[in-house]
Amino acid sequence: MRRTLSRYLIEEQREKGKINADLRLLIEVVARACKSIAVAIGKGGLGGVLGEAGSDNVQGEAQKKLDVISNEIFLEANEWGGHLAGMASEEMELPHAIPNRYPQGEYLLLFDPLDGSSNIDINVSVGTIFSVLRCPEGADPTTDTAFLQPGTKQVAAGYAVYGPTTLLVLTVGDGVACFTLDREQGSFVLTQENMQIPEDTKEFAINMSNLRHWEAPVRRYVEELLAGKEGPRGKDFNMRWVASMVADVHRIMTRGGIFMYPLDAKIRDKGGKLRLMYEANPMSFIVEQAGGAATTGRQRILDVPPTGLHMRVPVILGSKNEVERVAAYHQD
Ligand code: AHG
Ligand code: MN
Ligand code: MN
């Protein structure tokens, strides 16, 4: 029997009591927005959606047209449903207030509307990442403070991959489920339940061009992997780097591996490359729910106290035994 996302969510609500009706609606709306983004991306060169937008975001990164389009799609889709108190995005400096002509809900939605921007124009997989928090009682959802909660407080997280197929991978804190977009029906259909990351792996993902800037523990770890059979690990490792976090994480969710965007001398002042609130936290929640681990090297990512909406952190996540090894090297 085909189980659509809607049915999965109804079951999580009714039978398991894991989510309420508002959170179910929120996730349905997010999934709909992801479908719209998939359609926009699919137009490619025919739809005039490729290339630069001609603007910079708050992080000083040049925005692609699809960064802006995807952000708009998310804002518009989620504004009016009554399930949200506020939204925050990689592409916006400040939280987006829900216009007061619409009812306000209890949830906060954070997102990276288009992850893997450097891959848009070359027809390689990109994605969307999202995280859901509860708006603390009495907090003003138009201020950063309402959003600055550690990853352990997330009530749901997910990512979409726009690749050969469009996928939605979701957790509501009850394991991880993967849905594939049935393009004919226009619905997400459950294709994998209870995803599990193997504890061991022979595959790693890191941007090797930064090697000379890495800190000693990461350098030691990667050098040991590169030494292969003859080295201290006694086995050969393979390397993959798509440069879209969603695609790299999805590979790890599927067959294991370790993903690293560590601190390096080039980005030391910024604290890392990837953003805590809408990249590292949702991915870490998903990875932990699938039996994997996620650390900055020094601390579990989900425990990091956020100090800003766009705060960056080092990210090391995936197969548990490898992630724990890298964390141990940081203690030495
Ligand atoms: P975004 O496109 O949302 O800015 O994120 C890009 C991130 C992430 O997806 C990827 O893992 C990493 O940047 C790639 O960085 P390098 O180009 O340094 O490899
Ligand atoms: Mn990103
Ligand atoms: Mn992005």
mmCIF file of C-alpha atoms and ligand atoms in Angstrom, residues 67 90-91 112 114-115 117, ligand 3:
data_model
loop_
_atom_site.group_PDB
_atom_site.id
_atom_site.type_symbol
_atom_site.label_atom_id
_atom_site.label_comp_id
_atom_site.label_asym_id
_atom_site.label_seq_id
_atom_site.Cartn_x
_atom_site.Cartn_y
_atom_site.Cartn_z
ATOM 1 C CA ASP A 67 18.213 31.469 -3.746
ATOM 2 C CA GLU A 90 19.656 32.126 5.443
ATOM 3 C CA GLU A 91 18.656 34.746 2.901
ATOM 4 C CA ASP A 112 18.053 27.323 4.087
ATOM 5 C CA LEU A 114 18.404 26.583 -1.471
ATOM 6 C CA ASP A 115 21.409 24.623 -0.279
ATOM 7 C CA SER A 117 24.009 27.239 -4.587
HETATM 8 MN MN MN B 3 21.440 28.345 0.838
#
